[in-house]
C-alpha positions as semicolon CSV with decimal commas, in nm:
position;residue;x (nm);y (nm);z (nm)
1;M;9,825;17,316;24,845
2;G;10,196;17,385;24,822
3;E;10,482;17,141;24,872
4;R;10,591;17,042;25,219
5;A;10,946;16,965;25,340
6;V;10,997;16,786;25,668
7;I;11,327;16,766;25,844
8;I;11,398;16,501;26,114
9;G;11,666;16,634;26,340
10;A;11,722;16,984;26,479
11;G;12,102;16,992;26,483
12;Q;12,350;17,170;26,265
13;A;12,247;16,983;25,952
14;G;11,868;17,016;26,004
15;A;11,888;17,387;26,074
16;Q;12,114;17,457;25,777
17;A;11,903;17,252;25,544
18;A;11,591;17,457;25,633
19;A;11,778;17,784;25,576
20;S;11,914;17,662;25,244
21;L;11,562;17,549;25,135
22;R;11,446;17,903;25,168
23;Q;11,752;18,053;25,015
24;A;11,692;17,825;24,708
25;G;11,342;17,966;24,675
26;F;11,141;17,696;24,836
27;A;10,796;17,857;24,913
28;G;10,626;17,556;25,071
29;A;10,588;17,466;25,430
30;I;10,906;17,359;25,627
31;V;10,879;17,159;25,945
32;I;11,180;17,072;26,171
33;L;11,124;16,794;26,425
34;G;11,384;16,784;26,703
35;E;11,399;16,554;27,005
36;E;11,570;16,805;27,235
37;P;11,372;17,087;27,391
38;V;11,631;17,340;27,264
39;A;11,646;17,529;26,935
40;P;11,929;17,419;26,707
41;Y;12,272;17,491;26,858
42;Q;12,645;17,434;26,810
43;R;12,779;17,109;26,966
44;P;13,161;17,160;26,943
45;P;13,175;17,412;27,233
46;L;13,006;17,157;27,472
47;S;13,337;16,993;27,548
48;K;13,532;17,324;27,557
49;A;13,417;17,680;27,615
50;Y;13,056;17,596;27,723
51;L;13,173;17,321;27,961
52;Q;13,418;17,562;28,109
53;G;13,154;17,821;28,178
54;E;13,301;18,062;27,927
55;L;13,004;18,059;27,688
56;E;12,640;18,136;27,772
57;P;12,364;17,908;27,638
58;D;12,220;18,169;27,404
59;R;12,556;18,203;27,231
60;L;12,536;17,840;27,134
61;L;12,225;17,894;26,929
62;L;12,280;17,875;26,558
63;R;12,012;18,135;26,483
64;P;11,783;18,343;26,702
65;A;11,419;18,235;26,746
66;A;11,307;18,525;26,527
67;F;11,482;18,365;26,223
68;Y;11,256;18,065;26,219
69;E;10,942;18,283;26,257
70;K;11,057;18,518;25,982
71;Q;11,140;18,233;25,744
72;K;10,818;18,055;25,827
73;I;10,994;17,744;25,954
74;D;10,785;17,542;26,185
75;L;11,028;17,434;26,463
76;R;10,884;17,154;26,666
77;L;11,095;17,066;26,971
78;G;11,077;16,783;27,219
79;V;10,933;16,561;26,943
80;R;11,045;16,208;26,884
81;V;10,987;16,055;26,543
82;E;10,868;15,704;26,559
83;A;10,848;15,595;26,193
84;I;10,865;15,699;25,831
85;D;10,589;15,574;25,604
86;R;10,732;15,593;25,258
87;A;10,425;15,471;25,073
88;A;10,201;15,734;25,238
89;Q;10,486;15,994;25,255
90;I;10,429;16,075;25,616
91;V;10,641;16,096;25,928
92;E;10,487;15,961;26,247
93;T;10,530;16,086;26,600
94;A;10,354;15,975;26,913
95;G;10,071;16,214;26,876
96;E;10,082;16,352;26,516
97;T;10,164;16,269;26,158
98;F;10,348;16,501;25,920
99;P;10,295;16,463;25,539
100;Y;10,593;16,543;25,321
101;D;10,689;16,584;24,959
102;R;11,058;16,605;25,049
103;L;11,210;16,459;25,369
104;L;11,553;16,504;25,519
105;I;11,702;16,268;25,767
106;A;11,945;16,449;25,985
107;T;11,943;16,240;26,303
108;G;12,318;16,259;26,375
109;A;12,539;16,009;26,561
110;P;12,473;15,961;26,926
111;P;12,765;15,837;27,155
112;R;12,841;15,471;27,169
113;R;12,738;15,345;27,516
114;L;12,929;15,101;27,739
115;D;12,776;14,767;27,830
116;C;12,969;14,661;28,141
117;P;12,901;14,610;28,507
118;G;12,841;14,945;28,667
119;A;12,790;15,132;28,348
120;D;12,445;15,255;28,462
121;L;12,578;15,393;28,793
122;P;12,505;15,763;28,857
123;G;12,816;15,972;28,788
124;V;12,886;15,793;28,448
125;H;12,847;16,054;28,184
126;Y;12,825;16,085;27,804
127;L;12,862;16,409;27,608
128;R;12,642;16,504;27,315
129;S;12,385;16,760;27,424
130;I;12,364;17,077;27,625
131;A;12,198;16,879;27,899
132;D;12,488;16,637;27,900
133;S;12,734;16,928;27,927
134;D;12,529;17,090;28,205
135;R;12,539;16,752;28,401
136;L;12,918;16,743;28,353
137;R;12,981;17,102;28,459
138;P;12,960;17,036;28,835
139;V;13,222;16,770;28,804
140;L;13,474;17,035;28,700
141;A;13,385;17,235;29,018
142;G;13,365;16,948;29,254
143;G;13,720;16,820;29,298
144;G;13,802;16,455;29,300
145;R;13,925;16,258;28,998
146;L;13,758;16,235;28,662
147;V;13,815;15,909;28,473
148;I;13,771;15,943;28,097
149;V;13,717;15,625;27,885
150;G;13,857;15,690;27,537
151;A;14,124;15,921;27,409
152;G;13,951;16,055;27,111
153;Y;13,870;16,419;27,044
154;I;13,591;16,441;27,307
155;G;13,796;16,267;27,576
156;L;14,104;16,479;27,518
157;E;13,900;16,806;27,497
158;V;13,722;16,732;27,819
159;A;14,053;16,628;27,986
160;A;14,200;16,966;27,888
161;S;13,890;17,146;28,026
162;A;13,900;16,954;28,350
163;R;14,281;17,017;28,398
164;K;14,219;17,388;28,334
165;A;13,970;17,361;28,620
166;G;14,226;17,188;28,844
167;I;14,054;16,852;28,834
168;D;14,271;16,534;28,840
169;V;14,217;16,326;28,523
170;T;14,291;15,972;28,424
171;I;14,231;15,858;28,065
172;I;14,182;15,489;27,982
173;E;14,247;15,401;27,615
174;M;14,250;15,054;27,472
175;A;14,472;15,156;27,183
176;G;14,847;15,210;27,217
177;R;14,815;15,586;27,138
178;V;14,569;15,867;27,168
179;L;14,353;15,974;26,871
180;A;14,437;15,637;26,718
181;R;14,130;15,625;26,497
182;V;14,148;15,982;26,361
183;A;14,517;16,095;26,344
184;G;14,862;15,975;26,252
185;K;15,137;15,874;26,495
186;E;15,310;16,207;26,497
187;I;14,995;16,396;26,601
188;S;14,918;16,128;26,862
189;A;15,270;16,157;27,008
190;F;15,236;16,540;27,028
191;F;14,903;16,531;27,216
192;E;15,019;16,255;27,440
193;K;15,313;16,470;27,539
194;I;15,114;16,785;27,609
195;H;14,851;16,599;27,813
196;R;15,113;16,425;28,024
197;A;15,283;16,758;28,073
198;A;14,951;16,904;28,191
199;G;14,929;16,633;28,458
200;V;14,689;16,391;28,281
201;D;14,733;16,029;28,392
202;L;14,727;15,853;28,051
203;R;14,672;15,469;28,061
204;L;14,731;15,354;27,708
205;G;14,682;14,991;27,608
206;A;14,445;14,960;27,903
207;A;14,103;14,790;27,893
208;L;13,814;14,871;28,111
209;S;13,644;14,584;28,293
210;S;13,373;14,755;28,507
211;F;13,277;15,041;28,739
212;A;13,238;15,002;29,107
213;G;13,043;15,206;29,363
214;R;12,762;15,197;29,617
215;G;12,485;15,403;29,471
216;R;12,726;15,611;29,264
217;V;13,043;15,546;29,062
218;E;13,357;15,543;29,285
219;A;13,608;15,357;29,080
220;A;13,695;15,227;28,733
221;V;13,826;14,874;28,728
222;L;14,067;14,760;28,455
223;K;14,091;14,414;28,313
224;S;14,437;14,409;28,467
225;G;14,277;14,431;28,804
226;A;14,392;14,783;28,868
227;K;14,136;15,003;29,037
228;I;14,126;15,385;28,976
229;P;13,924;15,581;29,237
230;C;13,713;15,858;29,089
231;S;13,421;16,088;29,160
232;A;13,292;16,083;28,803
233;V;13,337;15,919;28,460
234;L;13,306;16,045;28,104
235;V;13,268;15,784;27,833
236;G;13,395;15,901;27,498
237;I;13,438;15,585;27,280
238;G;13,305;15,721;26,956
239;A;12,965;15,753;26,795
240;A;12,725;15,546;26,594
241;P;12,499;15,694;26,315
242;A;12,136;15,710;26,410
243;T;11,993;15,498;26,122
244;A;11,707;15,308;26,287
245;L;11,437;15,518;26,122
246;A;11,599;15,474;25,782
247;E;11,651;15,101;25,822
248;A;11,296;15,047;25,933
249;A;11,177;15,247;25,634
250;G;11,377;15,020;25,401
251;L;11,632;15,277;25,289
252;T;11,986;15,166;25,186
253;V;12,205;15,179;25,507
254;G;12,564;15,086;25,568
255;N;12,768;15,277;25,832
256;G;12,516;15,560;25,776
257;V;12,223;15,633;25,550
258;W;12,353;15,599;25,197
259;T;12,319;15,902;24,975
260;D;12,436;15,995;24,630
261;E;12,642;16,306;24,544
262;H;12,316;16,509;24,564
263;A;12,247;16,399;24,922
264;R;11,951;16,187;24,799
265;T;11,890;15,845;24,951
266;S;11,769;15,536;24,775
267;D;11,425;15,695;24,790
268;P;11,423;16,007;24,560
269;A;11,191;16,189;24,789
270;I;11,420;16,145;25,095
271;F;11,755;16,308;25,159
272;A;12,016;16,268;25,435
273;A;12,287;16,491;25,567
274;G;12,536;16,519;25,851
275;D;12,682;16,264;26,090
276;C;12,416;16,000;26,005
277;S;12,489;15,997;25,633
278;S;12,736;15,806;25,412
279;H;12,815;15,991;25,087
280;P;13,047;15,932;24,788
281;S;13,369;16,141;24,789
282;P;13,500;16,233;24,448
283;I;13,826;16,345;24,602
284;Y;13,899;16,010;24,776
285;G;13,706;15,782;24,535
286;R;13,515;15,599;24,815
287;R;13,222;15,635;25,047
288;M;13,269;15,837;25,367
289;R;13,087;15,909;25,682
290;L;13,213;16,219;25,852
291;E;13,139;16,340;26,204
292;S;13,204;16,711;26,185
293;A;13,021;17,041;26,200
294;P;13,167;17,161;25,870
295;N;13,055;16,849;25,689
296;A;12,710;16,878;25,844
297;I;12,679;17,233;25,719
298;E;12,807;17,190;25,368
299;Q;12,615;16,863;25,304
300;A;12,297;17,025;25,440
301;K;12,342;17,315;25,201
302;V;12,348;17,068;24,909
303;A;12,047;16,873;25,048
304;G;11,844;17,195;25,100
305;T;11,924;17,319;24,758
306;N;11,827;16,995;24,592
307;M;11,514;16,949;24,805
308;A;11,405;17,281;24,645
309;G;11,459;17,133;24,297
310;G;11,829;17,206;24,244
311;A;12,105;16,972;24,129
312;A;12,400;17,066;24,348
313;A;12,673;16,804;24,413
314;Y;12,861;16,753;24,739
315;D;13,236;16,754;24,681
316;A;13,382;16,946;24,976
317;V;13,719;16,872;25,119
318;P;13,661;16,730;25,476
319;W;13,795;16,928;25,764
320;F;13,789;16,910;26,142
321;W;13,929;17,101;26,441
322;S;13,997;17,048;26,807
323;D;14,096;17,295;27,081
324;Q;14,306;17,161;27,378
325;Y;14,486;17,389;27,620
326;D;14,667;17,652;27,408
327;V;14,668;17,427;27,103
328;K;14,428;17,448;26,798
329;L;14,451;17,137;26,573
330;Q;14,300;17,190;26,226
331;T;14,286;16,884;26,017
332;V;14,200;16,890;25,642
333;G;14,144;16,572;25,446
334;V;14,164;16,205;25,551
335;S;14,501;16,028;25,595
336;D;14,372;15,666;25,552
337;G;14,617;15,471;25,325
338;A;14,898;15,731;25,344
339;D;15,245;15,583;25,279
340;R;15,446;15,892;25,365
341;T;15,436;16,178;25,615
342;V;15,630;16,500;25,612
343;I;15,664;16,727;25,920
344;R;15,689;17,093;25,854
345;G;15,787;17,311;26,153
346;D;15,880;17,228;26,507
347;P;15,649;17,021;26,732
348;G;15,854;17,135;27,033
349;R;15,738;17,491;26,965
350;R;15,368;17,383;26,929
351;N;15,364;17,524;26,574
352;F;15,393;17,266;26,300
353;S;15,202;17,061;26,043
354;V;15,202;16,695;25,935
355;W;15,146;16,630;25,562
356;S;15,024;16,278;25,465
357;L;15,072;16,153;25,113
358;K;14,997;15,837;24,910
359;A;15,186;15,766;24,591
360;G;15,288;16,132;24,600
361;K;14,936;16,273;24,622
362;L;14,838;16,484;24,917
363;L;14,573;16,320;25,134
364;S;14,559;16,523;25,445
365;V;14,731;16,784;25,661
366;D;14,718;16,817;26,046
367;A;14,806;17,177;26,130
368;V;14,887;17,257;26,495
369;N;14,866;17,635;26,560
370;D;14,934;17,675;26,186
371;P;14,634;17,834;26,016
372;A;14,828;17,919;25,700
373;A;14,919;17,553;25,642
374;F;14,556;17,454;25,703
375;A;14,422;17,711;25,449
376;L;14,670;17,617;25,183
377;A;14,618;17,245;25,236
378;R;14,245;17,274;25,159
379;R;14,330;17,423;24,817
380;L;14,606;17,173;24,746
381;I;14,391;16,867;24,833
382;A;14,096;17,008;24,621
383;A;14,336;17,043;24,333
384;G;14,470;16,694;24,368
385;A;14,829;16,822;24,422
386;L;15,141;16,611;24,425
387;P;15,377;16,835;24,627
388;D;15,751;16,772;24,640
389;P;15,818;16,630;24,990
390;K;16,152;16,800;25,019
391;K;15,995;17,138;24,949
392;L;15,724;17,061;25,196
393;A;15,968;16,997;25,475
394;D;16,165;17,310;25,395
395;P;16,023;17,608;25,602
396;A;16,175;17,841;25,347
397;T;15,935;17,705;25,080
398;A;15,634;17,929;25,033
399;L;15,330;17,697;25,043
400;K;15,159;17,897;24,771
401;S;15,439;17,790;24,532
402;L;15,316;17,430;24,569
403;L;14,976;17,505;24,408
404;P;14,937;17,342;24,068
């Protein structure tokens, strides 16, 4: 009997790992176990094009159904995994067990949920799945005011989609600026300005107390006592890695399932990839857990290759993107610890980039409608570049000249 690979999670990482297993020559059985009743699909458009009705469901799919059949990948949907038995090397569901020789945990990172009075009222939404986006769509067509709790990427993207549909929007954010956990002050100030210009009511430094309503949410109540009437709420306060299965199985966990550079966990037969995993970054010299489609794809390629017997190492430069109104933000790298920033271009013209450095070394670049800066930054960070800040700030400097 041939080897058997089981993948828990039918998201971007799970689907890519299965494809990479086959590409690496794995001839055994491959089973993907997914909780949703939908084949693996892209999540980023759920807050943008799909939410706005500009993208049909079939265009979200990562691969057509024929792909899984042709590659002999057993895709099991609507299946919830209940436990991993490492000693017996089986995965347990409510009605079936799946033996494995190699196992991948790709369970993602579901949204953090609010625990306050009224949080369970109908009309309070979260956004992670197609079903979530489908439930949110009527809000964009129904008028009234949408209250968004949290000014992160999801919150701002949905705000932009709602304003495009003509819906009034209020954003409640505890921090003093938008994107406080993921971007520097320059980028925060830029997005605050464009959202206010688009008519978004931004309440920064504001804390939510509860939701009020009779049978359905009708208002958000702040700790200051202010009450914001609304017809619906979107909660976007970040995500938490889905590590319960790994913890129960005794794997090493800490802000994600810990892996080595080969995507292997503390059990050599088990791998992890995507939003649920914590991996060592050779570029930044520390552990990281990244919530991004590019990370899920690249890490899953490594996991799939190594599950097939390879020895690939994951050392990709992190990158992210966000689309809001007519603005595309592309971020490469991570700015934590930066001691200097350089702005290249003109924020007023919505075409600029912010370069973050530490002790002269380039850590990250936020490129706003500036794909050239984004592309060169990926190469510079990978090369450990120490660019001259004066040359960086000078628009006459050709970025390619900064490559080591």
